mmCIF file of C-alpha atoms and ligand atoms in Angstrom:
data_model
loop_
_atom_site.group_PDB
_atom_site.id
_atom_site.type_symbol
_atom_site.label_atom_id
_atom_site.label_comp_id
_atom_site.label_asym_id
_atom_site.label_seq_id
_atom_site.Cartn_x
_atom_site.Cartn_y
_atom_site.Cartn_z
ATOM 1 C CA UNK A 28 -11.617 3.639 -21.573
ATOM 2 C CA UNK A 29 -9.476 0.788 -22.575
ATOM 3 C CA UNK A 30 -9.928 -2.005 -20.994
ATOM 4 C CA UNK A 31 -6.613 -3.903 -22.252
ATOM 5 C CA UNK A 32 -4.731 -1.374 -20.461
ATOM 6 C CA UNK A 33 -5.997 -1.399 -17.067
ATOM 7 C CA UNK A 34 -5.544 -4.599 -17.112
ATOM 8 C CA UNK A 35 -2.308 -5.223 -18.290
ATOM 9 C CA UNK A 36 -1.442 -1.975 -15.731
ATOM 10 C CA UNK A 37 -2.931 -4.097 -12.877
ATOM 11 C CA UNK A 38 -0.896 -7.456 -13.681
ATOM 12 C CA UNK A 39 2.395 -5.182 -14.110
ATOM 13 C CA UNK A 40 1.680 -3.630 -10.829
ATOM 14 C CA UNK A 41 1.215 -6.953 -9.197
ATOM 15 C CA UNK A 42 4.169 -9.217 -11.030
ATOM 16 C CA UNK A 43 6.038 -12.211 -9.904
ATOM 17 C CA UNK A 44 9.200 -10.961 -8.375
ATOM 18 C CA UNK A 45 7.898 -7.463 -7.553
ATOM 19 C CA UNK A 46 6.297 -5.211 -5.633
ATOM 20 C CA UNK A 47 5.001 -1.736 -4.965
ATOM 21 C CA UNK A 48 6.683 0.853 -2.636
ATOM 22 C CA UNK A 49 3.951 3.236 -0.493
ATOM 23 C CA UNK A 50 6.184 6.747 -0.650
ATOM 24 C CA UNK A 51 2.381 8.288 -0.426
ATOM 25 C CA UNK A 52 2.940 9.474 3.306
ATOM 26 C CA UNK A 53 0.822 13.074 3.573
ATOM 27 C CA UNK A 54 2.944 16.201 4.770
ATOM 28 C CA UNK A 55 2.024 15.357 8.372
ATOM 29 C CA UNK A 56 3.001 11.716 8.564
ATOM 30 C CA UNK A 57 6.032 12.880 6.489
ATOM 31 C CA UNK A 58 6.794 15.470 9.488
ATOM 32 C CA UNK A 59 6.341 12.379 12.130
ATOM 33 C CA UNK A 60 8.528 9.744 9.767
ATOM 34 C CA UNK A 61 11.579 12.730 9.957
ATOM 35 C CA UNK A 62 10.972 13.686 13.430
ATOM 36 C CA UNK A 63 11.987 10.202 14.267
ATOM 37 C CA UNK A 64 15.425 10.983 12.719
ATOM 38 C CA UNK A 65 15.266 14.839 13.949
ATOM 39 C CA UNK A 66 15.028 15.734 10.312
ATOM 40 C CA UNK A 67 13.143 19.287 9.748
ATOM 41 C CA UNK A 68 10.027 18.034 7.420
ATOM 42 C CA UNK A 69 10.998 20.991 4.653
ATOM 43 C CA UNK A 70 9.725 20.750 0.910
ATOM 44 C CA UNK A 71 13.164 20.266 -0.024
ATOM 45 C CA UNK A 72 13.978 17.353 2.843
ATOM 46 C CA UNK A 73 11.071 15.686 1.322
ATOM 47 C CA UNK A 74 12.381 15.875 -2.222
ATOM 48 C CA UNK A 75 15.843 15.046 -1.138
ATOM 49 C CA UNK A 76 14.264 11.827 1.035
ATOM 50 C CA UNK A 77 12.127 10.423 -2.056
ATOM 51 C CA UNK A 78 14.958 10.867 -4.622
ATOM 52 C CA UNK A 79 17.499 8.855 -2.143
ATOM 53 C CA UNK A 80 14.718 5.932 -2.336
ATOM 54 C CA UNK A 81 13.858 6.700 -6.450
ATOM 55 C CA UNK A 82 17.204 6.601 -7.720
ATOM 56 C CA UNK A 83 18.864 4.004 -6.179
ATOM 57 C CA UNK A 84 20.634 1.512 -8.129
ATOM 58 C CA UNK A 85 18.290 -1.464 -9.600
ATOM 59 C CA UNK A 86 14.915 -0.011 -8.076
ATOM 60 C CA UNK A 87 13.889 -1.093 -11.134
ATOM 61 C CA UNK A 88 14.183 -4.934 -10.927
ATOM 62 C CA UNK A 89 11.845 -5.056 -7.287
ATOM 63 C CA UNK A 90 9.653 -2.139 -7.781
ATOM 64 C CA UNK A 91 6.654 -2.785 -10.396
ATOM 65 C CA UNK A 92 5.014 0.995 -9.190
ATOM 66 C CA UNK A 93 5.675 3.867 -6.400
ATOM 67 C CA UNK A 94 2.710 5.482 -4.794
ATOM 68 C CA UNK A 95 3.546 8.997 -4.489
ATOM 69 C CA UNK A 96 1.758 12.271 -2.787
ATOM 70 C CA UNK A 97 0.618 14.870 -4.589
ATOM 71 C CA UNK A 98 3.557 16.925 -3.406
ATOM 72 C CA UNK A 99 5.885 13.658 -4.723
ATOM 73 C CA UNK A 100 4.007 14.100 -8.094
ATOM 74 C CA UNK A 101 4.921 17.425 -8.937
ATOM 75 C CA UNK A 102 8.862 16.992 -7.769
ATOM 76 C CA UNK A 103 11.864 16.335 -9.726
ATOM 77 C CA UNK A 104 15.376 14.299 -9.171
ATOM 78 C CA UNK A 105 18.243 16.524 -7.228
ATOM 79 C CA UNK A 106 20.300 15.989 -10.479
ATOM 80 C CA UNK A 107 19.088 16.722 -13.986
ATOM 81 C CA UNK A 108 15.555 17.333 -12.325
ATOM 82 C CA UNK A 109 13.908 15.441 -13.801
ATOM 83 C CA UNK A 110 10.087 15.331 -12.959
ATOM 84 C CA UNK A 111 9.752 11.824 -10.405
ATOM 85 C CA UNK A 112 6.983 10.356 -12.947
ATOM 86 C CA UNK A 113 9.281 10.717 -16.028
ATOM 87 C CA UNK A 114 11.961 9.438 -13.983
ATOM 88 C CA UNK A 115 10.067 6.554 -12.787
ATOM 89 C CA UNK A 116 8.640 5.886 -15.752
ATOM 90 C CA UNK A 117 11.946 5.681 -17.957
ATOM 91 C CA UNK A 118 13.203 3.115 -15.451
ATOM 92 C CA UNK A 119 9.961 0.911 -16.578
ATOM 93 C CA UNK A 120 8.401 1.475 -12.752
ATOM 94 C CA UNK A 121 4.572 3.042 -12.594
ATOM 95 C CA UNK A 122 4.003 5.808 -11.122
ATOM 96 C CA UNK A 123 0.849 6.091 -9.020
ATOM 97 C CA UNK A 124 -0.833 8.678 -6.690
ATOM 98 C CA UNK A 125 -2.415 8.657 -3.547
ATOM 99 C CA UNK A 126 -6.024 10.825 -3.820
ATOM 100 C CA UNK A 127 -8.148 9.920 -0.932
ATOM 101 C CA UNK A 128 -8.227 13.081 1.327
ATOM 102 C CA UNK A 129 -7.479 11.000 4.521
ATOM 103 C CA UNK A 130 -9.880 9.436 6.973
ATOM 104 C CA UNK A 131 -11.805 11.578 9.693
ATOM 105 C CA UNK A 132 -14.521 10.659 12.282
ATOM 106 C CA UNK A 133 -17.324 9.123 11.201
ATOM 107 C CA UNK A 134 -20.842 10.856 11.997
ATOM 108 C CA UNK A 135 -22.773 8.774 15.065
ATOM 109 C CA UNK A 136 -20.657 6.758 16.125
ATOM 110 C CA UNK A 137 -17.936 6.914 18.852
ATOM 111 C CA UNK A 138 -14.467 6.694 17.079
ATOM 112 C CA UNK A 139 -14.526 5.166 13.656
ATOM 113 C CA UNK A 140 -13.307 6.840 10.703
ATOM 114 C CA UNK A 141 -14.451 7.283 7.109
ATOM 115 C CA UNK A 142 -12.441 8.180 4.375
ATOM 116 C CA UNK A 143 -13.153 11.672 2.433
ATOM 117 C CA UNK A 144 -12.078 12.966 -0.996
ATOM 118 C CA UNK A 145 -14.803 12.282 -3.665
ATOM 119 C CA UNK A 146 -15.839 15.743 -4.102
ATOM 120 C CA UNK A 147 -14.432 16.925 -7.250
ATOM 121 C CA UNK A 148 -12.260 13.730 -7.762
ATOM 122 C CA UNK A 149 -13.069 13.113 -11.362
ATOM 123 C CA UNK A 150 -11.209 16.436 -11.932
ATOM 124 C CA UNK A 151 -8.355 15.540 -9.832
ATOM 125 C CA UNK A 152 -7.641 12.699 -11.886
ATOM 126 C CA UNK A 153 -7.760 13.847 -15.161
ATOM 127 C CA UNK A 154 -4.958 16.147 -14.199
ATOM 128 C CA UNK A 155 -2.649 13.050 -12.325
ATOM 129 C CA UNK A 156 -3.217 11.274 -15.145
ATOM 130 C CA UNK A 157 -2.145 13.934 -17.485
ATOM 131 C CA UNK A 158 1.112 14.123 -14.306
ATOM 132 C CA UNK A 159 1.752 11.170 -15.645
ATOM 133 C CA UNK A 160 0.254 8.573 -12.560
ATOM 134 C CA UNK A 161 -1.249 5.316 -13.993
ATOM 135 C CA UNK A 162 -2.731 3.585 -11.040
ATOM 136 C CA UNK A 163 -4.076 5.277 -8.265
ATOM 137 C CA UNK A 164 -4.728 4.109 -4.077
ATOM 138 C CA UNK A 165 -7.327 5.444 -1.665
ATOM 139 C CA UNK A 166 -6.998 3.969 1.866
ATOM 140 C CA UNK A 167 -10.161 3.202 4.110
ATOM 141 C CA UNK A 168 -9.218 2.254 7.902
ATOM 142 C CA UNK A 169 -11.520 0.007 10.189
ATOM 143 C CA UNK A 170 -10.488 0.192 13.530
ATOM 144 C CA UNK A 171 -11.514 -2.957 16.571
ATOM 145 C CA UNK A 172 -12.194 -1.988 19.595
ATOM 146 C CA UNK A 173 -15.143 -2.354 22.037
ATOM 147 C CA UNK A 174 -18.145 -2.498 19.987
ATOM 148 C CA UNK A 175 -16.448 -1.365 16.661
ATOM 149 C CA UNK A 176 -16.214 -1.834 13.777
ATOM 150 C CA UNK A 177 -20.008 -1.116 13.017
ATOM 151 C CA UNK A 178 -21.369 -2.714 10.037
ATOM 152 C CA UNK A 179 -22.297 1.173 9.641
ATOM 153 C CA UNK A 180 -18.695 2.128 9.427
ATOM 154 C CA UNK A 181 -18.100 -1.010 7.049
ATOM 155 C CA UNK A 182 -20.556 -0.331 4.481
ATOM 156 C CA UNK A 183 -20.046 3.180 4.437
ATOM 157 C CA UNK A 184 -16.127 2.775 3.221
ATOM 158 C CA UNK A 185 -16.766 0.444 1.123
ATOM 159 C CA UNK A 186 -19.558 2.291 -0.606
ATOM 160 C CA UNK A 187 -16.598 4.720 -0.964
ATOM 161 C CA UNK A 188 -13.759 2.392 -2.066
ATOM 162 C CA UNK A 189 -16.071 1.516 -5.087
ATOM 163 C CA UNK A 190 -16.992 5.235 -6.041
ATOM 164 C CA UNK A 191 -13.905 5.998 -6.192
ATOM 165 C CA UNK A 192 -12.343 2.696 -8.217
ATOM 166 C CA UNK A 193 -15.140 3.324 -10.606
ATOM 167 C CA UNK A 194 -14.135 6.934 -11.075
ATOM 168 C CA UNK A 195 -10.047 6.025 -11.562
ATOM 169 C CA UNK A 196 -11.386 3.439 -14.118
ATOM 170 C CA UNK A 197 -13.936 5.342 -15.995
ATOM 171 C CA UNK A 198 -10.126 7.824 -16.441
ATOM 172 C CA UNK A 199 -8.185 5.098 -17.109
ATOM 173 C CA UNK A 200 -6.378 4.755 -13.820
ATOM 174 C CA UNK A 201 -6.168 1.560 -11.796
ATOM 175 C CA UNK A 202 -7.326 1.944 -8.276
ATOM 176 C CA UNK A 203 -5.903 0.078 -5.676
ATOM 177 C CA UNK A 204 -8.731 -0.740 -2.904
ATOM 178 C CA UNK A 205 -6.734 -0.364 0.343
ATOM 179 C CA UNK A 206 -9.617 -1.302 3.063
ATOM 180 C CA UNK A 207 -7.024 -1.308 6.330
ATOM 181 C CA UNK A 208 -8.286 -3.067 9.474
ATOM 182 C CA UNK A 209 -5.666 -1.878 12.034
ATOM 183 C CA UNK A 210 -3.347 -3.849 13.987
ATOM 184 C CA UNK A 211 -3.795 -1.791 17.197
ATOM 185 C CA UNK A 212 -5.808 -3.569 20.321
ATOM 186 C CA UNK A 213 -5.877 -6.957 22.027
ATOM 187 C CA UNK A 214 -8.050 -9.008 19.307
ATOM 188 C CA UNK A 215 -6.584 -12.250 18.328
ATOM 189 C CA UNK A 216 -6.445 -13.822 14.968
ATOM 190 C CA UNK A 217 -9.510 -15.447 14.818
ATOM 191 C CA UNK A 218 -10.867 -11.635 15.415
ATOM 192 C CA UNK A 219 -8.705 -10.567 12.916
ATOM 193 C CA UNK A 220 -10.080 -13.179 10.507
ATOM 194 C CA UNK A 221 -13.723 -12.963 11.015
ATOM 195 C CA UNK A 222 -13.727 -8.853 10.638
ATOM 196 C CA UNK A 223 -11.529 -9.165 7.642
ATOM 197 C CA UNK A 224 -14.026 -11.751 5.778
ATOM 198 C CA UNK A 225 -16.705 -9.070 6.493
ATOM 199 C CA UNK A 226 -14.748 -6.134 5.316
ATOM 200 C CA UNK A 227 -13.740 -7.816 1.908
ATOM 201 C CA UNK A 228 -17.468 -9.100 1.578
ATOM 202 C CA UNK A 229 -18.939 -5.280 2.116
ATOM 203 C CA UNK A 230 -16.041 -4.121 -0.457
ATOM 204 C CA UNK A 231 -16.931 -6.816 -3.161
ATOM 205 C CA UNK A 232 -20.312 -6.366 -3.076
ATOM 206 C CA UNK A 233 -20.205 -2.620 -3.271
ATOM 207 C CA UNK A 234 -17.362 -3.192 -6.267
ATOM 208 C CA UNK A 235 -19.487 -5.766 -8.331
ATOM 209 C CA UNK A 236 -22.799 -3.383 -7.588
ATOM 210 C CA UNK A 237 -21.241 0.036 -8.835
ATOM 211 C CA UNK A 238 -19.485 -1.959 -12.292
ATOM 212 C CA UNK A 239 -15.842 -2.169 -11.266
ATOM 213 C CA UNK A 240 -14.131 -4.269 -13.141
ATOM 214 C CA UNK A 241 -12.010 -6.590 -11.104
ATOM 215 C CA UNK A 242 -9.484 -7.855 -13.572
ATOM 216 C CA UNK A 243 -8.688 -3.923 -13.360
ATOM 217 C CA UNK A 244 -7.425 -3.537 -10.110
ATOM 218 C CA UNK A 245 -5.129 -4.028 -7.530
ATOM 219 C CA UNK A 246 -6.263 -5.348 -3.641
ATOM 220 C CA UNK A 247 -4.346 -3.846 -0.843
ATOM 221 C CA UNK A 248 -5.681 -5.129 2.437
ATOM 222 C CA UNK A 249 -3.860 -6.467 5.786
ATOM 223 C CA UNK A 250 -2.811 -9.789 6.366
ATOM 224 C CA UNK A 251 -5.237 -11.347 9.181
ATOM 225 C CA UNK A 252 -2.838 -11.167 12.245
ATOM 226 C CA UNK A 253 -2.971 -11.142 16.332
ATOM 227 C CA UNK A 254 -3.628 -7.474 17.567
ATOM 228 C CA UNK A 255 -0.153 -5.725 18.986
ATOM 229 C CA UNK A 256 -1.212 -6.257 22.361
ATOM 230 C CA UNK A 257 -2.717 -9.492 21.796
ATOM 231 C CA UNK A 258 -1.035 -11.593 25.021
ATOM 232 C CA UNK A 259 -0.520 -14.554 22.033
ATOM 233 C CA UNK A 260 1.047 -13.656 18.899
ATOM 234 C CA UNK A 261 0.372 -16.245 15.698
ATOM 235 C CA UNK A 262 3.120 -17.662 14.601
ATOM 236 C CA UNK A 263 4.461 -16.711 10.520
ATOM 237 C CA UNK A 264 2.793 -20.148 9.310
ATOM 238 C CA UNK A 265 -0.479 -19.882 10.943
ATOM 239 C CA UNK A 266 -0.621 -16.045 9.784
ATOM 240 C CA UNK A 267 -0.318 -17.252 5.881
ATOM 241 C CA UNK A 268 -2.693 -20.026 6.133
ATOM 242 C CA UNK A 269 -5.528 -18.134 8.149
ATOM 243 C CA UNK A 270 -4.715 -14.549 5.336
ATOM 244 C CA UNK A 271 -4.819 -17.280 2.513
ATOM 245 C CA UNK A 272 -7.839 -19.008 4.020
ATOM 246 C CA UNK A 273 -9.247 -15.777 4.505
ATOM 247 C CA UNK A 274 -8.813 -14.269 0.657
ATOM 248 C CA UNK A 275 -9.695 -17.612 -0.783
ATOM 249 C CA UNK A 276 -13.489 -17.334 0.947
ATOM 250 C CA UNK A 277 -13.773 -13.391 -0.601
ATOM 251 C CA UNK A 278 -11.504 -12.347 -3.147
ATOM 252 C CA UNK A 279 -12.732 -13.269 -5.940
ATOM 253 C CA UNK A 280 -10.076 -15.044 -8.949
ATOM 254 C CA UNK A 281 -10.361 -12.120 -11.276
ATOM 255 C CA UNK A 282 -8.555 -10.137 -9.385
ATOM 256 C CA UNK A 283 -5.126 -10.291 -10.756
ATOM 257 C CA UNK A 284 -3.402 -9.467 -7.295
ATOM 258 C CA UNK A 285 -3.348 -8.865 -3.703
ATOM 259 C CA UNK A 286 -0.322 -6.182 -2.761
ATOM 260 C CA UNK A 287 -0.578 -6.223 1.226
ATOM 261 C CA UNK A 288 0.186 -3.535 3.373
ATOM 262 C CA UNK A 289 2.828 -3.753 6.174
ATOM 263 C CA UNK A 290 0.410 -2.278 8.557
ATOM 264 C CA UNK A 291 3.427 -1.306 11.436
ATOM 265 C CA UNK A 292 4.403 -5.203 11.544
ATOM 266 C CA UNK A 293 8.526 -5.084 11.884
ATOM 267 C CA UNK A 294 10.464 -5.536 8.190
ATOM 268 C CA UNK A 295 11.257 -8.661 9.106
ATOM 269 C CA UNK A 296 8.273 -9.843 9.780
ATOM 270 C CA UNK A 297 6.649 -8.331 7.008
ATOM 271 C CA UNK A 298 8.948 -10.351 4.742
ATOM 272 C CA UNK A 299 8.402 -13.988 6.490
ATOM 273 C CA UNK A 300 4.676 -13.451 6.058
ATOM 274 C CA UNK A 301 4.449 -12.564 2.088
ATOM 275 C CA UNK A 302 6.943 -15.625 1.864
ATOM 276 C CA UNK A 303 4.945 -17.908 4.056
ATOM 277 C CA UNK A 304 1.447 -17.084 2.105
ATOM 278 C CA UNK A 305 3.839 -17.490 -1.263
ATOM 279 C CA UNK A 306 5.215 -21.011 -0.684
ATOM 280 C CA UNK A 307 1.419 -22.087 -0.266
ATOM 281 C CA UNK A 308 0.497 -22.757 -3.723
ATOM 282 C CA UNK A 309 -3.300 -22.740 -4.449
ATOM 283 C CA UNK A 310 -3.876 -19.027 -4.754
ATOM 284 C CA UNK A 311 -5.698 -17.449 -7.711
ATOM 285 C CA UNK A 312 -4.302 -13.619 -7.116
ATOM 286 C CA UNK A 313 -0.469 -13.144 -7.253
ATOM 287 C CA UNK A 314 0.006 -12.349 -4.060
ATOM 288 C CA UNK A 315 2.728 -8.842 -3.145
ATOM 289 C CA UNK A 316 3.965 -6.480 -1.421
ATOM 290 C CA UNK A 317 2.558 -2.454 -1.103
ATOM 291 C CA UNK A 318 4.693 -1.707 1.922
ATOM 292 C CA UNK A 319 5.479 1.615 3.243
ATOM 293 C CA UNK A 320 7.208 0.860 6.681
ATOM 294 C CA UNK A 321 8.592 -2.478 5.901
ATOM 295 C CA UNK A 322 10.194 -1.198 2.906
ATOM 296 C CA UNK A 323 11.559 2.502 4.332
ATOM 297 C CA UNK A 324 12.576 1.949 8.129
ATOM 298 C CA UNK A 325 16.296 0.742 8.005
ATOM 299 C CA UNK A 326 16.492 3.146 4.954
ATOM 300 C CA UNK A 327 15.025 6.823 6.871
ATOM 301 C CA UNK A 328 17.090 6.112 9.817
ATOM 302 C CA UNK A 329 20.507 4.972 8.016
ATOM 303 C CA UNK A 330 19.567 8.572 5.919
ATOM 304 C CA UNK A 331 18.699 10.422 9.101
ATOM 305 C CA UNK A 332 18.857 13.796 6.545
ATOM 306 C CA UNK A 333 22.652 13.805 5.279
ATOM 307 C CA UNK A 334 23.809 13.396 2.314
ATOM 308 C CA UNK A 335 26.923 11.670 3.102
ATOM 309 C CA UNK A 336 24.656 8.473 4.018
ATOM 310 C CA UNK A 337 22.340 8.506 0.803
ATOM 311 C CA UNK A 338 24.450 5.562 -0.436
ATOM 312 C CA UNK A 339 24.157 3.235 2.523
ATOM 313 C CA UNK A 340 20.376 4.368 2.982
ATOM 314 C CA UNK A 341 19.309 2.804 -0.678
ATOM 315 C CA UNK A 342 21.757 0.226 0.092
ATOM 316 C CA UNK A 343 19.468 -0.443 3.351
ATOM 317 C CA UNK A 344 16.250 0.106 0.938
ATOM 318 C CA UNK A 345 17.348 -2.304 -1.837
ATOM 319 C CA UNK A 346 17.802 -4.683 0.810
ATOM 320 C CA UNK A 347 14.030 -4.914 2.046
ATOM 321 C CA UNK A 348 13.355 -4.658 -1.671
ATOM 322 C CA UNK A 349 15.219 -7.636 -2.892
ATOM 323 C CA UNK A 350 14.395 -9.822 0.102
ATOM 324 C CA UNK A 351 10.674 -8.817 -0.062
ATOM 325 C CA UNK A 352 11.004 -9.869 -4.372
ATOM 326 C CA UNK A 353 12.168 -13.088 -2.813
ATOM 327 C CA UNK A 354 9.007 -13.537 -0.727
ATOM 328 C CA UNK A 355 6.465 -12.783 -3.804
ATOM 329 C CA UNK A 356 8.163 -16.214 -5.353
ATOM 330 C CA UNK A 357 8.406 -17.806 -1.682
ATOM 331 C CA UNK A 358 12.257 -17.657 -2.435
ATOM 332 C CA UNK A 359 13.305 -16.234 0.908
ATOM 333 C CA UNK A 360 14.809 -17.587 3.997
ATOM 334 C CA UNK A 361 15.489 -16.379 7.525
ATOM 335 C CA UNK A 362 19.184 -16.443 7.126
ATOM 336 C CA UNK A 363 19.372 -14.406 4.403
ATOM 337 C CA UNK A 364 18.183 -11.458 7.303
ATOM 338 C CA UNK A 365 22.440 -12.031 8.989
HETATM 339 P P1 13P B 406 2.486 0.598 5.566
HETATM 340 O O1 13P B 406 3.094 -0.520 4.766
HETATM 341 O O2 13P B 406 3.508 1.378 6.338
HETATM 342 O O3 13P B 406 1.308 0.158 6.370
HETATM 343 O O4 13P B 406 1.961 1.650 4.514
HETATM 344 C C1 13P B 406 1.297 1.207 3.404
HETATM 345 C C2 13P B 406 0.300 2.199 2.982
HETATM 346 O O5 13P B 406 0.345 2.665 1.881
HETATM 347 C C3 13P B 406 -0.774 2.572 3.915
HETATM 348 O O6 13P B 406 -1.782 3.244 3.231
#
């Protein structure tokens, strides 16, 4: 496979002044995203939902790539119906595609999770690619809790994460390497920090050992932060020095760029963060967004299923999207939120 092209597919993903929208959620966290609004989850609510976010106006200048579901993949726009990669793909945005098979308990051990869906994936992408997807995201979640994670439940994902970037590369598709350590419990940031060195150290090594090639894909891990019950939350500047600190001890420079997750933190938040990490200026990676969340919230629940408020939900979308494009440049400020 070309090598040229996964690489300049990896820098587009991950360019100054943009970012990548998560519209990946599976049918069931679809179903828990509309029963928030008291939206039926229907094949056609979905459709209707991702071609509000798709076709608003000027996606195109804060959106490098959407990650869709397979569902997503094979769906059309409401008018002209035109298939979402084609559509996506006119407006100079990548289309992508989620393909892990979600995570489910890990064997021996109390509650950690490992992420399925190898079986049969080198088939699986052939066709997305021929769909039209160019990049590609599997998701791998380490949970903390009392005596987890395991360095079991480490290795074993990230033995995973690289079989499966090595199989989107060998097809030509970028893989972004989502290992999520969740925000759930009481550990603080120094937690936070040590667990996420580890993670990203079992991930490299497993990437370098099974050939991926690093200037070919796209990181997607959390920022290091305080656990949501933590009883002291880190303030916005101490989160981007300790997530810099963090990246600049394992990620290595070839890696073109780091696309965080929002990981559940508020929209606001998520935004301060990227910004904080972006006005500190001795990174390698360019340094983005991959948000699902932080980019969707204000824009589901302004949509809340009727078409008479598609235009103020993608003006509530374009919103996180331009002020998030502002934090990849360290351009934003606080008052632009009033
Ligand atoms: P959040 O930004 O909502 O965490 O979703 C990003 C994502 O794609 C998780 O896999």
């Amino acid at each position: 496979m070309d090598h040229t092209s996964l690489v300049d597919i990896a820098n587009s993903m991950v360019q100054k002044g943009k970012g990548i929208l998560a519209a990946d959620e599976s049918t069931p966290t679809c179903k828990k995203r509309f029963d928030s609004i008291n939206v039926e989850s229907t094949e056609e609510n979905r459709n209707k939902y991702r071609n509000m976010l798709f076709t608003a106006d000027g996606i195109e200048n804060y959106i490098s790539g959407v990650i869709l579901f397979d569902e997503t993949l094979r769906q059309s726009t409401m008018e002209g119906g035109v298939p979402f990669p084609d559509h996506l793909t006119k407006l100079g945005i990548l289309p992508g595609i989620k393909v892990d098979k979600g995570a489910k308990q890990l064997a021996n051990t109390g509650d950690e999770k490992i992420t399925e869906g190898l079986d049969g994936l080198r088939d699986r992408l052939k066709e997305y690619y021929d769909l039209g997807a160019r990049f590609t995201k599997w998701r791998a979640v380490i949970t903390i809790g009392e005596n987890m994670p395991t360095a079991y439940c480490m290795s074993a994902n990230a033995h995973a994460l690289a079989r499966y970037a090595s199989l989107c590369q060998e097809q030509g598709l970028v893989p972004i390497v989502e290992p999520e350590i969740l925000m759930d419990g009481t550990h603080t940031i120094d937690e936070s920090y040590q667990l996420t060195t580890e993670t990203l150290y079992n991930v490299f090594y497993e990437l370098v050992s099974q050939g991926v090639e690093l200037e070919g894909m796209v990181l997607k891990p959390n920022m290091v932060l305080s656990g949501y019950d933590c009883s002291e939350q880190a303030s916005v500047e101490q989160v981007a020095e300790m997530t810099v600190d963090c990246f600049l001890n394992t990620v290595p420079a070839a890696v073109p760029g780091i696309a965080f997750l929002s990981g559940g933190q508020s929209d606001e938040l998520a935004t301060a963060h990227l910004n904080a990490m972006n006005q500190i200026d001795n990174t390698p990676w360019n340094l983005t967004f991959s948000y699902g969340r932080a980019l969707q919230a204000p824009a589901l629940k302004s949509w809340s299923g009727k078409d008479e408020n598609i235009l103020s939900a993608q003006d509530a979308f374009m919103k996180r999207a331009k002020f998030n494009s502002l934090a990849t440049k360290g351009d934003f400020s606080a008052d632009m939120e009033n």
